[in-house]
CSV table of C-alpha atoms in Angstrom, one decimal:
chain,number,residue,atom,x,y,z
Y,1,MET,CA,-3.2,-1.8,8.3
Y,2,ASN,CA,-6.8,-4.2,7.5
Y,3,ILE,CA,-5.8,-4.5,3.9
Y,4,TYR,CA,-2.1,-6.4,5.5
Y,5,PHE,CA,-3.2,-8.9,8.3
Y,6,PRO,CA,-5.0,-11.4,6.4
Y,7,GLN,CA,-2.0,-12.0,4.3
Y,8,ALA,CA,-0.9,-14.2,8.0
Y,9,ILE,CA,-3.5,-15.4,9.2
Y,10,SER,CA,-4.7,-17.0,5.8
Y,11,PRO,CA,-3.6,-20.6,6.3
Y,12,LEU,CA,-5.9,-20.4,9.8
Y,13,ILE,CA,-8.9,-19.0,8.1
Y,14,ALA,CA,-8.9,-22.3,5.2
Y,15,ASP,CA,-8.6,-24.3,8.4
Y,16,GLY,CA,-11.4,-22.2,10.1
Y,17,LEU,CA,-13.5,-22.6,7.3
Y,18,HIS,CA,-12.8,-25.5,5.7
Y,19,VAL,CA,-11.5,-24.6,2.8
Y,20,SER,CA,-8.1,-25.1,0.4
Y,21,PRO,CA,-5.5,-22.8,1.4
Y,22,LYS,CA,-5.5,-20.9,-2.2
Y,23,SER,CA,-9.2,-20.8,-2.3
Y,24,ALA,CA,-8.7,-19.0,1.8
Y,25,ALA,CA,-5.7,-16.7,0.1
Y,26,LEU,CA,-8.5,-14.8,-2.2
Y,27,VAL,CA,-9.3,-13.4,1.0
Y,28,VAL,CA,-6.4,-10.9,0.9
Y,29,THR,CA,-6.9,-10.1,-3.1
Y,30,CYS,CA,-10.7,-8.7,-2.7
Y,31,ALA,CA,-9.3,-6.6,0.2
Y,32,GLN,CA,-6.7,-5.3,-2.0
Y,33,LEU,CA,-9.5,-5.0,-4.7
Y,34,GLY,CA,-11.5,-3.1,-2.3
Y,35,TYR,CA,-8.5,-1.0,-1.3
Y,36,ALA,CA,-8.0,0.1,-5.0
Y,37,ALA,CA,-12.4,0.7,-5.6
Y,38,GLY,CA,-11.4,2.3,-2.1
Y,39,ILE,CA,-8.6,4.5,-3.9
Y,40,PHE,CA,-10.9,5.2,-7.1
Y,41,LEU,CA,-14.5,6.1,-5.5
Y,42,LEU,CA,-13.2,7.9,-2.2
Y,43,VAL,CA,-9.9,9.8,-1.9
Y,44,PRO,CA,-11.5,12.5,-4.4
Y,45,LEU,CA,-13.8,13.7,-1.8
Y,46,GLY,CA,-10.3,14.9,-0.1
Y,47,ASP,CA,-10.6,17.3,-2.8
Y,48,ARG,CA,-14.1,18.1,-2.0
Y,49,LEU,CA,-15.1,17.7,2.0
Y,50,ARG,CA,-14.2,18.3,4.8
Y,51,HIS,CA,-11.3,16.1,6.4
Y,52,ARG,CA,-12.8,15.1,9.9
Y,53,VAL,CA,-16.4,14.7,8.6
Y,54,LEU,CA,-14.8,12.3,5.3
Y,55,VAL,CA,-12.1,10.7,8.4
Y,56,THR,CA,-14.0,10.0,10.4
Y,57,THR,CA,-17.4,8.9,8.7
Y,58,LEU,CA,-14.8,6.4,6.1
Y,59,LEU,CA,-13.5,4.8,10.0
Y,60,LEU,CA,-16.9,4.2,11.2
Y,61,ALA,CA,-17.9,2.1,7.8
Y,62,THR,CA,-14.3,0.2,8.5
Y,63,CYS,CA,-15.3,-0.4,11.6
Y,64,ALA,CA,-18.9,-2.0,10.6
Y,65,GLY,CA,-17.2,-4.5,7.8
Y,66,LEU,CA,-14.8,-5.9,10.5
Y,67,VAL,CA,-17.1,-6.9,12.4
Y,68,LEU,CA,-19.0,-9.0,9.8
Y,69,ALA,CA,-15.5,-10.3,8.6
Y,70,GLY,CA,-15.2,-11.3,12.2
Y,71,THR,CA,-18.5,-12.8,12.0
Y,72,ALA,CA,-18.9,-14.8,8.5
Y,73,GLY,CA,-19.4,-18.4,8.7
Y,74,THR,CA,-18.5,-18.9,4.6
Y,75,LEU,CA,-15.5,-17.5,2.4
Y,76,PRO,CA,-18.0,-15.5,0.0
Y,77,VAL,CA,-19.1,-13.7,3.1
Y,78,LEU,CA,-16.1,-13.2,4.6
Y,79,ALA,CA,-14.7,-12.1,0.5
Y,80,VAL,CA,-17.4,-9.6,0.2
Y,81,ALA,CA,-16.4,-7.9,4.1
Y,82,GLY,CA,-12.6,-7.7,3.7
Y,83,ALA,CA,-13.7,-6.4,0.7
Y,84,LEU,CA,-16.0,-3.6,2.0
Y,85,VAL,CA,-12.6,-3.2,4.4
Y,86,GLY,CA,-10.7,-2.5,2.0
Y,87,LEU,CA,-13.1,-0.1,-0.2
Y,88,THR,CA,-12.8,1.9,3.0
Y,89,THR,CA,-9.2,1.2,4.3
Y,90,VAL,CA,-8.0,4.7,2.3
Y,91,VAL,CA,-7.6,7.5,5.2
Y,92,PRO,CA,-4.3,7.1,5.0
Y,93,GLN,CA,-4.7,7.6,2.0
Y,94,ILE,CA,-6.0,10.8,2.1
Y,95,LEU,CA,-4.3,12.5,4.6
Y,96,ILE,CA,-1.2,11.8,3.0
Y,97,PRO,CA,-2.0,15.1,0.3
Y,98,MET,CA,-3.4,16.7,3.2
Y,99,ALA,CA,-0.5,16.6,4.7
Y,100,ALA,CA,2.1,17.4,1.4
Y,101,ALA,CA,-0.7,20.4,1.5
Y,102,LEU,CA,0.5,21.9,4.7
Y,103,THR,CA,4.2,21.6,3.9
Y,104,ALA,CA,6.5,23.1,2.1
Y,105,PRO,CA,7.7,22.5,-0.7
Y,106,GLU,CA,11.0,22.1,0.3
Y,107,HIS,CA,10.3,19.2,2.8
Y,108,ARG,CA,7.7,17.4,1.5
Y,109,GLY,CA,9.2,14.4,0.1
Y,110,THR,CA,11.0,14.7,3.9
Y,111,VAL,CA,7.8,14.2,5.7
Y,112,THR,CA,6.2,12.3,3.0
Y,113,GLY,CA,8.6,9.2,4.3
Y,114,THR,CA,8.0,10.3,7.8
Y,115,LEU,CA,4.3,9.5,7.4
Y,116,LEU,CA,4.7,6.4,5.0
Y,117,SER,CA,7.1,4.9,8.1
Y,118,GLY,CA,4.4,5.6,10.7
Y,119,LEU,CA,2.2,3.2,8.0
Y,120,ILE,CA,5.3,1.1,7.5
Y,121,GLY,CA,4.8,0.2,11.1
Y,122,GLY,CA,1.6,-0.9,11.2
Y,123,ILE,CA,1.5,-3.1,8.4
Y,124,LEU,CA,4.7,-4.6,9.7
Y,125,LEU,CA,2.6,-4.6,13.4
Y,126,ALA,CA,-1.1,-6.0,11.0
Y,127,ARG,CA,0.7,-8.9,10.5
Y,128,ALA,CA,3.0,-10.0,13.8
Y,129,PHE,CA,-0.2,-9.3,15.6
Y,130,SER,CA,-3.5,-10.5,13.4
Y,131,GLY,CA,-0.4,-14.2,12.8
Y,132,THR,CA,0.2,-14.5,16.9
Y,133,LEU,CA,-3.5,-12.8,18.1
Y,134,GLY,CA,-5.1,-15.6,15.5
Y,135,GLU,CA,-2.7,-18.3,16.2
Y,136,TRP,CA,-4.2,-18.6,20.3
Y,137,LEU,CA,-7.8,-17.0,19.5
Y,138,GLY,CA,-8.9,-18.1,16.3
Y,139,TRP,CA,-8.5,-16.3,12.5
Y,140,ARG,CA,-11.7,-14.3,14.0
Y,141,ALA,CA,-10.3,-12.3,16.8
Y,142,PRO,CA,-7.7,-10.2,15.0
Y,143,TYR,CA,-11.2,-8.1,13.0
Y,144,LEU,CA,-12.8,-8.1,16.6
Y,145,VAL,CA,-9.6,-6.7,17.9
Y,146,ALA,CA,-9.3,-4.5,15.0
Y,147,ALA,CA,-13.0,-2.8,15.1
Y,148,ALA,CA,-12.1,-1.8,18.7
Y,149,LEU,CA,-8.7,-0.6,17.8
Y,150,VAL,CA,-10.7,1.8,14.9
Y,151,LEU,CA,-13.6,2.4,16.8
Y,152,ALA,CA,-11.1,4.0,19.6
Y,153,LEU,CA,-8.9,5.6,16.0
Y,154,THR,CA,-11.6,7.2,14.8
Y,155,VAL,CA,-12.3,9.3,18.4
Y,156,ALA,CA,-8.8,10.6,18.4
Y,157,LEU,CA,-9.0,11.6,15.2
Y,158,ALA,CA,-12.4,13.0,15.5
Y,159,ALA,CA,-11.0,15.8,18.0
Y,160,ALA,CA,-7.6,16.2,16.6
Y,161,LEU,CA,-8.0,16.7,13.2
Y,162,PRO,CA,-7.3,20.2,12.1
Y,163,ALA,CA,-10.5,22.2,9.9
Y,164,THR,CA,-9.5,22.1,6.0
Y,165,THR,CA,-11.6,24.2,3.8
Y,166,PRO,CA,-12.5,22.3,0.6
Y,167,SER,CA,-9.5,23.4,-3.0
Y,168,THR,CA,-12.7,22.0,-5.3
Y,169,GLY,CA,-16.4,22.3,-5.5
Y,170,GLN,CA,-17.1,19.9,-8.7
Y,171,SER,CA,-20.2,17.2,-8.6
Y,172,TYR,CA,-18.4,13.6,-8.0
Y,173,PRO,CA,-18.6,12.7,-10.9
Y,174,ALA,CA,-16.3,15.0,-12.5
Y,175,LEU,CA,-13.6,14.4,-9.9
Y,176,LEU,CA,-13.9,10.7,-10.5
Y,177,ALA,CA,-13.4,11.7,-14.0
Y,178,ALA,CA,-10.5,14.5,-13.0
Y,179,SER,CA,-8.7,11.4,-11.7
Y,180,LEU,CA,-8.7,9.6,-15.1
Y,181,ARG,CA,-8.3,13.0,-17.2
Y,182,LEU,CA,-5.3,13.4,-15.1
Y,183,LEU,CA,-3.5,10.0,-15.8
Y,184,ARG,CA,-4.0,10.7,-19.2
Y,185,THR,CA,-2.4,14.3,-19.6
Y,186,GLU,CA,0.5,14.5,-16.9
Y,187,PRO,CA,3.4,11.5,-18.6
Y,188,LEU,CA,5.2,11.8,-14.7
Y,189,LEU,CA,1.4,10.4,-13.2
Y,190,ARG,CA,1.3,7.8,-15.6
Y,191,ARG,CA,5.2,7.5,-14.9
Y,192,SER,CA,5.3,7.0,-11.3
Y,193,ALA,CA,2.1,4.8,-10.7
Y,194,LEU,CA,3.1,2.0,-13.5
Y,195,ASN,CA,6.1,1.8,-11.9
Y,196,GLN,CA,4.6,1.4,-8.3
Y,197,ALA,CA,2.5,-0.9,-9.4
Y,198,LEU,CA,5.3,-3.9,-11.3
Y,199,VAL,CA,7.2,-2.9,-8.0
Y,200,PHE,CA,3.7,-3.6,-5.1
Y,201,ALA,CA,2.7,-6.5,-7.4
Y,202,ALA,CA,6.1,-8.2,-6.8
Y,203,PHE,CA,5.7,-7.2,-3.0
Y,204,SER,CA,2.4,-8.4,-3.5
Y,205,ALA,CA,2.9,-12.4,-4.3
Y,206,ALA,CA,5.8,-12.7,-2.3
Y,207,TRP,CA,3.8,-12.0,0.6
Y,208,THR,CA,1.1,-13.8,0.0
Y,209,ALA,CA,2.9,-16.9,-0.9
Y,210,LEU,CA,4.8,-16.9,2.2
Y,211,ALA,CA,2.0,-17.0,4.6
Y,212,LEU,CA,1.8,-20.5,2.4
Y,213,TYR,CA,5.1,-21.4,2.5
Y,214,ILE,CA,5.9,-21.6,5.5
Y,215,THR,CA,3.6,-22.8,6.6
Y,216,GLY,CA,3.3,-26.0,4.8
Y,217,PRO,CA,5.3,-29.1,4.0
Y,218,ALA,CA,8.5,-27.0,3.8
Y,219,TYR,CA,9.2,-25.7,7.0
Y,220,ARG,CA,6.2,-26.2,8.8
Y,221,LEU,CA,5.5,-23.1,11.4
Y,222,GLY,CA,2.5,-21.6,12.2
Y,223,THR,CA,1.6,-18.2,11.5
Y,224,PRO,CA,3.3,-16.0,14.4
Y,225,ALA,CA,6.1,-17.3,12.1
Y,226,ILE,CA,5.2,-14.5,9.6
Y,227,GLY,CA,4.5,-11.7,12.1
Y,228,VAL,CA,7.9,-12.6,13.1
Y,229,LEU,CA,9.0,-11.9,9.6
Y,230,ALA,CA,7.2,-9.4,9.5
Y,231,LEU,CA,8.7,-8.1,12.4
Y,232,VAL,CA,12.5,-8.6,11.0
Y,233,GLY,CA,10.9,-6.1,7.9
Y,234,ALA,CA,10.1,-3.2,10.9
Y,235,ALA,CA,14.1,-1.8,9.3
Y,236,SER,CA,12.3,-0.2,6.9
Y,237,MET,CA,10.1,2.1,8.4
Y,238,PHE,CA,14.1,3.9,9.0
Y,239,ALA,CA,13.8,3.7,5.0
Y,240,THR,CA,11.6,5.8,4.5
Y,241,PRO,CA,12.6,9.2,6.2
Y,242,ILE,CA,16.1,8.7,5.1
Y,243,ALA,CA,14.5,7.9,1.5
Y,244,GLY,CA,12.5,11.6,1.4
Y,245,ARG,CA,15.6,13.4,2.3
Y,246,ARG,CA,17.3,12.1,-0.8
Y,247,THR,CA,14.6,12.8,-2.7
Y,248,ASP,CA,14.3,16.4,-1.8
Y,249,ARG,CA,17.9,16.2,-2.6
Y,250,ASP,CA,18.3,14.3,-5.3
Y,251,GLY,CA,15.0,13.8,-6.9
Y,252,PRO,CA,12.7,11.7,-7.9
Y,253,ASP,CA,14.5,9.4,-10.6
Y,254,ALA,CA,17.8,8.3,-7.7
Y,255,VAL,CA,15.2,6.6,-5.1
Y,256,ASN,CA,13.6,5.2,-8.0
Y,257,LEU,CA,16.0,3.8,-9.7
Y,258,VAL,CA,18.1,1.8,-6.3
Y,259,SER,CA,14.5,1.3,-5.4
Y,260,MET,CA,13.6,-1.2,-8.4
Y,261,VAL,CA,17.8,-2.8,-8.7
Y,262,GLY,CA,16.6,-3.4,-4.7
Y,263,ALA,CA,13.6,-5.6,-5.5
Y,264,VAL,CA,15.4,-7.1,-7.8
Y,265,ALA,CA,18.1,-8.1,-6.2
Y,266,ALA,CA,15.6,-9.2,-2.7
Y,267,GLY,CA,14.0,-11.9,-5.4
Y,268,ALA,CA,17.3,-13.7,-5.8
Y,269,LEU,CA,18.2,-13.4,-2.0
Y,270,LEU,CA,14.4,-14.8,-1.2
Y,271,LEU,CA,16.0,-17.5,-3.8
Y,272,THR,CA,18.0,-18.6,-0.3
Y,273,GLY,CA,14.9,-19.4,1.3
Y,274,ASP,CA,15.1,-23.7,-0.7
Y,275,LEU,CA,17.8,-23.4,1.4
Y,276,GLY,CA,15.5,-24.7,4.4
Y,277,GLY,CA,16.3,-24.4,8.4
Y,278,ALA,CA,18.0,-20.9,10.1
Y,279,VAL,CA,20.2,-20.7,7.1
Y,280,GLY,CA,16.6,-20.3,4.9
Y,281,LEU,CA,14.5,-18.3,7.6
Y,282,ALA,CA,17.4,-15.9,7.9
Y,283,GLY,CA,17.5,-15.5,3.6
Y,284,LEU,CA,13.6,-15.0,4.0
Y,285,GLY,CA,14.1,-12.4,6.4
Y,286,ALA,CA,16.7,-10.5,4.5
Y,287,GLY,CA,14.7,-10.8,1.0
Y,288,MET,CA,11.3,-9.2,2.1
Y,289,LEU,CA,13.2,-7.0,4.7
Y,290,LEU,CA,14.9,-5.6,1.5
Y,291,LEU,CA,11.7,-5.6,-1.5
Y,292,ASP,CA,10.4,-3.7,2.1
Y,293,VAL,CA,12.5,-0.9,2.0
Y,294,ALA,CA,12.4,-1.5,-2.1
Y,295,MET,CA,8.9,-0.6,-2.5
Y,296,GLN,CA,8.5,1.7,0.4
Y,297,SER,CA,11.0,3.3,-0.5
Y,298,GLY,CA,10.0,4.5,-4.1
Y,299,GLN,CA,6.4,4.8,-2.6
Y,300,VAL,CA,7.7,8.0,-0.7
Y,301,ALA,CA,10.3,9.0,-4.0
Y,302,ASN,CA,7.2,8.5,-6.4
Y,303,GLN,CA,4.4,9.8,-4.0
Y,304,THR,CA,6.4,12.9,-4.1
Y,305,ARG,CA,7.1,13.7,-7.3
Y,306,ILE,CA,3.1,13.6,-8.5
Y,307,PHE,CA,2.1,16.2,-5.1
Y,308,ALA,CA,4.7,18.4,-7.1
Y,309,LEU,CA,2.4,18.6,-10.1
Y,310,ARG,CA,-1.6,20.5,-9.2
Y,311,SER,CA,-1.4,21.6,-6.1
Y,312,GLU,CA,-5.0,22.1,-6.2
Y,313,ALA,CA,-5.8,18.6,-7.2
Y,314,ARG,CA,-3.3,16.6,-4.7
Y,315,ALA,CA,-6.2,13.6,-3.7
Y,316,ARG,CA,-7.3,13.2,-6.8
Y,317,LEU,CA,-3.8,12.9,-8.0
Y,318,ASN,CA,-3.1,10.3,-6.1
Y,319,THR,CA,-6.5,8.6,-6.3
Y,320,ALA,CA,-5.2,7.8,-9.3
Y,321,TYR,CA,-1.5,7.0,-8.6
Y,322,MET,CA,-2.6,4.3,-5.7
Y,323,THR,CA,-5.2,2.6,-7.7
Y,324,CYS,CA,-2.9,2.0,-10.2
Y,325,ALA,CA,-0.6,0.8,-7.5
Y,326,PHE,CA,-3.3,-1.6,-5.9
Y,327,LEU,CA,-4.5,-3.1,-8.6
Y,328,GLY,CA,-0.9,-3.1,-9.3
Y,329,GLY,CA,-1.1,-5.0,-5.8
Y,330,SER,CA,-3.9,-7.4,-6.7
Y,331,VAL,CA,-2.9,-9.5,-9.3
Y,332,GLY,CA,1.1,-9.2,-7.7
Y,333,SER,CA,-1.4,-11.6,-4.8
Y,334,TRP,CA,-3.0,-13.4,-7.8
Y,335,LEU,CA,-0.3,-14.5,-9.0
Y,336,GLY,CA,2.6,-15.3,-6.1
Y,337,VAL,CA,-0.6,-17.9,-5.7
Y,338,ARG,CA,-0.5,-19.0,-8.9
Y,339,ALA,CA,3.0,-18.6,-9.4
Y,340,TYR,CA,3.2,-21.1,-5.8
Y,341,SER,CA,0.3,-23.8,-6.9
Y,342,THR,CA,2.4,-24.6,-9.7
Y,343,PHE,CA,6.2,-23.6,-9.4
Y,344,GLY,CA,7.0,-23.5,-5.4
Y,345,TRP,CA,8.9,-20.4,-3.6
Y,346,ASN,CA,11.9,-20.6,-6.8
Y,347,GLY,CA,8.7,-19.9,-9.3
Y,348,VAL,CA,7.4,-16.9,-6.9
Y,349,CYS,CA,11.0,-15.6,-6.8
Y,350,GLY,CA,11.8,-15.2,-10.8
Y,351,LEU,CA,7.4,-13.8,-10.6
Y,352,VAL,CA,9.4,-11.2,-7.8
Y,353,MET,CA,12.7,-10.8,-10.0
Y,354,LEU,CA,10.5,-10.4,-13.5
Y,355,LEU,CA,7.9,-7.8,-12.2
Y,356,ALA,CA,10.8,-5.9,-10.4
Y,357,GLY,CA,13.0,-6.0,-13.7
Y,358,LEU,CA,9.7,-4.8,-16.3
Y,359,ALA,CA,9.6,-1.8,-13.7
Y,360,LEU,CA,14.3,-1.0,-14.0
Y,361,LEU,CA,13.4,-1.1,-17.7
Y,362,ARG,CA,10.6,1.4,-17.9
Y,363,HIS,CA,13.0,3.0,-15.6
Y,364,ARG,CA,15.9,3.0,-17.9
Y,365,VAL,CA,14.7,2.5,-21.3
Y,366,GLY,CA,11.3,4.1,-21.4
Y,367,HIS,CA,11.4,7.0,-20.2
Y,368,PRO,CA,13.6,10.8,-20.2
Y,369,LYS,CA,14.4,11.4,-16.7
Y,370,VAL,CA,12.1,14.2,-15.8
Y,371,ARG,CA,11.8,16.4,-12.0
Y,372,PRO,CA,8.7,18.3,-11.9
Y,373,PRO,CA,8.9,21.8,-10.7
Y,374,ARG,CA,8.2,21.9,-7.0
Y,375,ALA,CA,4.9,22.8,-6.7
Y,376,GLY,CA,4.3,26.7,-5.7
Y,377,ALA,CA,7.5,27.0,-7.6
Y,378,ALA,CA,8.2,29.2,-11.2
Y,379,GLY,CA,6.1,26.7,-13.0
Y,380,GLY,CA,3.2,24.7,-10.0
Y,381,ARG,CA,-0.2,25.3,-10.9
Y,382,GLY,CA,-2.8,25.9,-8.5
Y,383,ARG,CA,-3.5,27.0,-5.4
Y,384,PRO,CA,-2.4,24.7,-2.0
Y,385,GLN,CA,-5.2,22.0,-2.1
Y,386,HIS,CA,-6.6,22.8,2.1
Y,387,VAL,CA,-5.3,25.3,4.5
Y,388,ALA,CA,-6.0,24.3,7.5
Y,389,ARG,CA,-8.0,26.8,10.3
């Protein structure tokens, strides 16, 4: 995804624009903040507009933002372009609720897990692609190649997306207000959003600091090494469908518990990176893989839970949930850089364990275990969000 590949090339950006690595890492934070804003401002339109028009428009805007980023001459321009790319790269968060609306409730976790598996593949390949291509052709190349790929995707989705009927005629201000109101009135939505915000903050802190760590004095590796570590995490693609099936069978709470424990364990495992050499790299790869699996499995469980709350408002539910998650991710990126600058890699690992531990504490102490009713079953509300014609 377009908001993730800058994590792998931030050291190259620092060299190319003659700024400090700490300053270049702000590009990652700006992209994630833009994504959080895009989720809040644009994803609710998935309940209001036809998907084909909305998706193709956003993809064209993303393409323009990538071109601007790839031709930026200064860090502020790149940061603004990154925020624009993040703002419009919200198409997956529009398509996932659409797919949920077209899926039987008893299979919704499986379908969500499968879609997230593809999304994870894109994230992992984006890091590997940008790290390798950036090393060969410079930091601008990943942005410009991504722009060409997004343009091709725009054409493909314009032809492939089914025609859909909007579920609401609410005005745009009412849609935005509805997302906030849902966050206030739905306890299970708040629970899911806060859990994922903490775990995603841990995930973002680790990935943002990792680029600085392995290209710095400890390992002195190039940016392709970041891509290799990302490819090691490809196994998480196979974990999300399993998490989806377990969510359908055992409920979101059981999957969330395992995910949070896994995230804490990942932070401890990442401490082995301080050993250096092949052993340290192996520990980093294993730790990042476990953190990827934990974060993405929790995402499957949480999204499955919120999509069962109100069938007529899935895009708005996803808006509230993902806005919180990516605000957490943005804060995590910022904290990760500060922790690394002040305390080194072990400080980043401690931050990961702290954030994941807070999520685990909330899960175990702060809330009763409640399994939401399935959409369409007794107690479900509203009609399906979109119907393909």
